Each structure stands twice: as structure tokens, then as C-alpha cells.
PDB file of C-alpha atoms in Angstrom:
ATOM      1  CA  MET A  12     113.673  80.674  99.685  1.00 96.00           C
ATOM      2  CA  GLU A  13     113.644  77.726  97.255  1.00 97.00           C
ATOM      3  CA  GLU A  14     112.554  75.409 100.067  1.00 97.00           C
ATOM      4  CA  ILE A  15     109.540  77.622 100.788  1.00 98.00           C
ATOM      5  CA  ILE A  16     108.646  77.829  97.088  1.00 98.00           C
ATOM      6  CA  GLY A  17     108.827  74.034  96.812  1.00 98.00           C
ATOM      7  CA  PHE A  18     106.676  73.620  99.918  1.00 98.00           C
ATOM      8  CA  VAL A  19     103.920  75.864  98.528  1.00 98.00           C
ATOM      9  CA  GLU A  20     104.100  74.322  95.048  1.00 98.00           C
ATOM     10  CA  ASN A  21     103.291  70.964  96.658  1.00 98.00           C
ATOM     11  CA  LEU A  22     100.009  72.274  98.094  1.00 98.00           C
ATOM     12  CA  GLU A  23      97.105  71.064  95.960  1.00 97.00           C
ATOM     13  CA  GLY A  24      96.133  73.641  93.341  1.00 97.00           C
ATOM     14  CA  ALA A  25      98.891  76.103  94.269  1.00 98.00           C
ATOM     15  CA  LEU A  26     100.632  77.985  91.495  1.00 98.00           C
ATOM     16  CA  ALA A  27     103.933  79.819  91.954  1.00 98.00           C
ATOM     17  CA  VAL A  28     104.448  82.714  89.549  1.00 97.00           C
ATOM     18  CA  ARG A  29     108.025  83.979  89.237  1.00 97.00           C
ATOM     19  CA  PRO A  30     108.153  87.118  87.089  1.00 97.00           C
ATOM     20  CA  GLY A  31     111.253  87.751  85.031  1.00 96.00           C
ATOM     21  CA  PRO A  32     112.650  89.493  81.962  1.00 96.00           C
ATOM     22  CA  GLY A  33     110.642  89.014  78.796  1.00 95.00           C
ATOM     23  CA  ASP A  34     107.370  87.902  80.382  1.00 94.00           C
ATOM     24  CA  GLY A  35     105.707  91.326  80.361  1.00 94.00           C
ATOM     25  CA  SER A  36     105.907  91.772  84.132  1.00 94.00           C
ATOM     26  CA  PRO A  37     107.172  95.000  85.700  1.00 95.00           C
ATOM     27  CA  GLU A  38     110.902  94.917  86.441  1.00 95.00           C
ATOM     28  CA  ILE A  39     110.308  95.618  90.132  1.00 95.00           C
ATOM     29  CA  SER A  40     108.646  92.186  90.448  1.00 96.00           C
ATOM     30  CA  TRP A  41     111.534  90.246  88.905  1.00 96.00           C
ATOM     31  CA  GLY A  42     113.023  87.837  91.411  1.00 96.00           C
ATOM     32  CA  ASP A  43     109.893  87.788  93.568  1.00 98.00           C
ATOM     33  CA  THR A  44     107.393  84.909  93.762  1.00 98.00           C
ATOM     34  CA  PHE A  45     103.593  85.135  93.918  1.00 98.00           C
ATOM     35  CA  PHE A  46     101.441  82.204  95.068  1.00 98.00           C
ATOM     36  CA  PHE A  47      97.899  81.717  93.813  1.00 98.00           C
ATOM     37  CA  TYR A  48      95.269  79.064  94.261  1.00 98.00           C
ATOM     38  CA  ALA A  49      94.816  77.980  90.650  1.00 97.00           C
ATOM     39  CA  PRO A  50      93.644  74.364  90.304  1.00 96.00           C
ATOM     40  CA  ASP A  51      93.687  74.729  86.519  1.00 95.00           C
ATOM     41  CA  GLY A  52      97.341  75.833  86.579  1.00 95.00           C
ATOM     42  CA  VAL A  53      96.550  79.224  85.032  1.00 94.00           C
ATOM     43  CA  MET A  54      97.294  82.424  86.903  1.00 92.00           C
ATOM     44  CA  PRO A  55      93.972  84.021  87.910  1.00 91.00           C
ATOM     45  CA  GLN A  56      93.458  87.470  86.433  1.00 88.00           C
ATOM     46  CA  ALA A  57      91.188  88.982  89.084  1.00 87.00           C
ATOM     47  CA  THR A  58      92.601  87.411  92.256  1.00 92.00           C
ATOM     48  CA  GLN A  59      95.303  88.512  94.645  1.00 95.00           C
ATOM     49  CA  PRO A  60      97.999  86.005  95.634  1.00 98.00           C
ATOM     50  CA  PHE A  61      97.574  84.239  98.966  1.00 98.00           C
ATOM     51  CA  ALA A  62     101.276  84.611  99.712  1.00 98.00           C
ATOM     52  CA  THR A  63     104.358  86.224  98.226  1.00 98.00           C
ATOM     53  CA  ILE A  64     108.106  86.228  98.577  1.00 98.00           C
ATOM     54  CA  VAL A  65     109.748  89.591  97.967  1.00 98.00           C
ATOM     55  CA  THR A  66     113.461  90.017  97.501  1.00 97.00           C
ATOM     56  CA  LYS A  67     113.893  93.767  97.522  1.00 96.00           C
ATOM     57  CA  ASN A  68     112.471  96.967  98.950  1.00 95.00           C
ATOM     58  CA  GLN A  69     109.301  98.192  97.274  1.00 92.00           C
ATOM     59  CA  PRO A  70     108.278 101.855  96.989  1.00 91.00           C
ATOM     60  CA  GLY A  71     106.685 102.801 100.313  1.00 90.00           C
ATOM     61  CA  ASP A  72     107.838  99.519 101.847  1.00 92.00           C
ATOM     62  CA  GLU A  73     111.477 100.032 102.765  1.00 94.00           C
ATOM     63  CA  SER A  74     111.201  99.377 106.512  1.00 93.00           C
ATOM     64  CA  SER A  75     112.076  95.665 106.280  1.00 94.00           C
ATOM     65  CA  HIS A  76     115.462  96.578 104.800  1.00 96.00           C
ATOM     66  CA  LEU A  77     115.268  93.935 102.105  1.00 97.00           C
ATOM     67  CA  ASP A  78     118.249  95.617 100.443  1.00 95.00           C
ATOM     68  CA  ARG A  79     120.533  93.692 102.833  1.00 96.00           C
ATOM     69  CA  PRO A  80     122.456  90.797 101.217  1.00 96.00           C
ATOM     70  CA  ASP A  81     120.629  87.452 101.127  1.00 95.00           C
ATOM     71  CA  THR A  82     117.447  88.936 102.571  1.00 97.00           C
ATOM     72  CA  PHE A  83     113.868  88.167 101.550  1.00 98.00           C
ATOM     73  CA  ARG A  84     110.437  88.357 103.162  1.00 98.00           C
ATOM     74  CA  VAL A  85     107.618  85.823 103.078  1.00 98.00           C
ATOM     75  CA  ASN A  86     104.176  87.471 103.189  1.00 98.00           C
ATOM     76  CA  MET A  87     100.985  85.552 103.936  1.00 98.00           C
ATOM     77  CA  ALA A  88      97.281  86.432 103.876  1.00 98.00           C
ATOM     78  CA  ALA A  89      96.691  85.017 107.343  1.00 96.00           C
ATOM     79  CA  GLY A  90      93.110  86.064 107.957  1.00 94.00           C
ATOM     80  CA  LYS A  91      91.829  87.801 111.050  1.00 95.00           C
ATOM     81  CA  GLU A  92      91.924  84.863 113.483  1.00 95.00           C
ATOM     82  CA  ALA A  93      95.512  83.778 112.729  1.00 96.00           C
ATOM     83  CA  PHE A  94      96.605  87.419 112.641  1.00 97.00           C
ATOM     84  CA  ILE A  95      95.229  88.038 116.146  1.00 96.00           C
ATOM     85  CA  ASP A  96      96.701  84.737 117.323  1.00 96.00           C
ATOM     86  CA  ARG A  97     100.200  85.702 116.131  1.00 95.00           C
ATOM     87  CA  THR A  98     100.240  89.421 116.930  1.00 94.00           C
ATOM     88  CA  GLY A  99      97.883  89.821 119.869  1.00 92.00           C
ATOM     89  CA  HIS A 100      95.866  92.531 118.132  1.00 93.00           C
ATOM     90  CA  ALA A 101      93.307  92.881 115.348  1.00 94.00           C
ATOM     91  CA  PRO A 102      94.563  93.712 111.847  1.00 95.00           C
ATOM     92  CA  ARG A 103      93.123  97.227 111.857  1.00 90.00           C
ATOM     93  CA  GLU A 104      94.802  98.071 115.176  1.00 87.00           C
ATOM     94  CA  PRO A 105      98.262  99.601 114.735  1.00 76.00           C
ATOM     95  CA  ALA A 106     101.292  97.502 115.626  1.00 70.00           C
ATOM     96  CA  THR A 107     103.438  99.689 117.802  1.00 68.00           C
ATOM     97  CA  ASP A 108     106.320  97.414 118.724  1.00 73.00           C
ATOM     98  CA  ASP A 109     107.020  95.413 115.537  1.00 77.00           C
ATOM     99  CA  ASP A 110     110.408  95.993 113.920  1.00 90.00           C
ATOM    100  CA  PRO A 111     109.765  95.258 110.219  1.00 93.00           C
ATOM    101  CA  GLY A 112     113.451  94.461 109.694  1.00 94.00           C
ATOM    102  CA  VAL A 113     113.723  91.806 112.404  1.00 96.00           C
ATOM    103  CA  THR A 114     114.582  88.378 111.009  1.00 97.00           C
ATOM    104  CA  ASP A 115     113.061  84.988 111.826  1.00 98.00           C
ATOM    105  CA  ALA A 116     110.018  86.471 113.604  1.00 97.00           C
ATOM    106  CA  VAL A 117     106.338  86.503 112.631  1.00 97.00           C
ATOM    107  CA  ILE A 118     105.130  90.115 112.487  1.00 96.00           C
ATOM    108  CA  ALA A 119     102.279  92.117 111.008  1.00 95.00           C
ATOM    109  CA  HIS A 120     103.137  92.964 107.406  1.00 95.00           C
ATOM    110  CA  PRO A 121     104.535  96.524 107.428  1.00 94.00           C
ATOM    111  CA  VAL A 122     102.105  97.680 104.714  1.00 93.00           C
ATOM    112  CA  TYR A 123      99.317  95.074 104.507  1.00 94.00           C
ATOM    113  CA  GLY A 124      99.027  94.169 108.189  1.00 94.00           C
ATOM    114  CA  SER A 125      95.847  96.228 108.361  1.00 93.00           C
ATOM    115  CA  VAL A 126      94.164  93.667 106.076  1.00 95.00           C
ATOM    116  CA  GLY A 127      95.409  90.589 107.929  1.00 96.00           C
ATOM    117  CA  TRP A 128      98.752  89.857 106.267  1.00 97.00           C
ATOM    118  CA  LEU A 129     101.674  88.523 108.284  1.00 97.00           C
ATOM    119  CA  ALA A 130     105.335  88.546 107.281  1.00 97.00           C
ATOM    120  CA  VAL A 131     108.642  86.917 108.148  1.00 98.00           C
ATOM    121  CA  VAL A 132     112.007  88.267 107.019  1.00 98.00           C
ATOM    122  CA  ASN A 133     114.460  85.423 106.439  1.00 98.00           C
ATOM    123  CA  PRO A 134     112.506  82.593 108.080  1.00 98.00           C
ATOM    124  CA  GLY A 135     114.727  80.277 110.077  1.00 97.00           C
ATOM    125  CA  ARG A 136     114.642  77.729 112.851  1.00 97.00           C
ATOM    126  CA  ARG A 137     112.345  79.785 115.116  1.00 97.00           C
ATOM    127  CA  THR A 138     109.677  80.389 112.473  1.00 98.00           C
ATOM    128  CA  ASP A 139     109.925  77.396 110.120  1.00 97.00           C
ATOM    129  CA  ALA A 140     106.893  75.558 111.536  1.00 98.00           C
ATOM    130  CA  ALA A 141     104.860  78.766 111.865  1.00 98.00           C
ATOM    131  CA  VAL A 142     105.587  79.830 108.273  1.00 98.00           C
ATOM    132  CA  ARG A 143     104.541  76.425 106.945  1.00 98.00           C
ATOM    133  CA  GLU A 144     101.346  76.497 109.005  1.00 98.00           C
ATOM    134  CA  LEU A 145     100.531  80.045 107.908  1.00 98.00           C
ATOM    135  CA  LEU A 146     101.178  79.181 104.252  1.00 98.00           C
ATOM    136  CA  ARG A 147      98.892  76.123 104.503  1.00 98.00           C
ATOM    137  CA  ASP A 148      96.215  78.272 106.142  1.00 97.00           C
ATOM    138  CA  ALA A 149      96.560  81.055 103.544  1.00 98.00           C
ATOM    139  CA  HIS A 150      96.269  78.417 100.807  1.00 98.00           C
ATOM    140  CA  HIS A 151      93.158  76.996 102.491  1.00 97.00           C
ATOM    141  CA  LEU A 152      91.559  80.463 102.707  1.00 97.00           C
ATOM    142  CA  ALA A 153      92.355  81.115  99.031  1.00 97.00           C
ATOM    143  CA  ARG A 154      90.867  77.773  98.079  1.00 97.00           C
ATOM    144  CA  ALA A 155      87.699  78.521 100.060  1.00 96.00           C
ATOM    145  CA  ARG A 156      87.346  81.911  98.297  1.00 94.00           C
ATOM    146  CA  HIS A 157      87.844  80.207  94.926  1.00 94.00           C
ATOM    147  CA  GLU A 158      85.219  77.578  95.717  1.00 94.00           C
ATOM    148  CA  ARG A 159      82.696  80.210  96.833  1.00 93.00           C
ATOM    149  CA  ARG A 160      83.111  81.820  93.396  1.00 89.00           C
ATOM    150  CA  THR A 161      83.344  78.712  91.210  1.00 88.00           C
ATOM    151  CA  GLY A 162      82.086  75.704  93.187  1.00 78.00           C
ATOM    152  CA  PRO A 163      84.034  72.912  94.932  1.00 73.00           C
ATOM    153  CA  THR A 164      87.187  71.361  93.502  1.00 63.00           C
ATOM    154  CA  THR A 165      88.287  67.723  93.850  1.00 59.00           C
ATOM    155  CA  SER A 166      89.089  67.320  97.550  1.00 54.00           C
ATOM    156  CA  SER A 167      88.850  69.389 100.684  1.00 48.00           C
ATOM    157  CA  ARG A 168      91.650  70.308 103.078  1.00 46.00           C
TER     158      ARG A 168
END
């Protein structure tokens, strides 16, 4: 998990937010990590993260069984093209054969797959390169959205 956080933090303009006790965040988010494109280093107030790492089951999202020891899930806003590439179907089409608890496999996010999010529980050797590529792509998409709203930043991808 720390390796993935370090990888994303090294992407230009990426900000990792790690909620914890005393920062005003809800307790359910403690221990998780949220990644934003924030070239000014300040967490955007009206923007969703481009990727997250969750360390526990969330209400309505228990199917990945994140309550197992040493289990976490990386979630990435992949976009329609990458989503279709990885799953073989469009985001709005239901995934019938994905096991949300399977480890080291790229799958449609069990809750947000319908909007183009992909997920990997406990990334490992089989998915390391794919996770890094998907995180770079999610970062690039977030940057492009930011630039459409605010204008270009220093350098392009």
C-alpha cells in the first residue's frame, strides 16, 4: 500500500489525502487514502478523487471482503476506454462474472463500475504494471478535467 501511495505522490500535481483522528474527517475514512489532482497542493473542495485506497468494508460495499487481514483495495477512475479495455464491457453494462473479493486482478469496481471505475484488491505481481498504468491514466484524466476548468498548468503528460 505504501509503495502505491509513493508512486502516486510522485505524479506531477498529485495530492494524497490520508484522513485520521483529529482532522475533522469521518471515522470511516481513517486509514484510507484519497488521491486528487491538486497542483497547488490544496485538497480541492468540489472535486472527486481520481483514485483511492480503501482498507475496510464500507456500508453497501462489503463484497470485496476488505475485513480480511492485510487486505486493501485500490480504486481508479479509469474512464470508458480503459474500462472497456480491461473488462470487455461498457461501464453501464453489468459485470456478471467478477468476484469483488478476488485478489491481484483488475475488475470493475463493485459499486462505481457503472461510472468507469476499476479496482484491484491487494495488487501483486500480476497487476503491478496495470495498476501503475491505470493510476497514471486516472491522474492524466483528472489533470485534463482540472485544466478544462482552470486553464493549463506547467507541463503536459
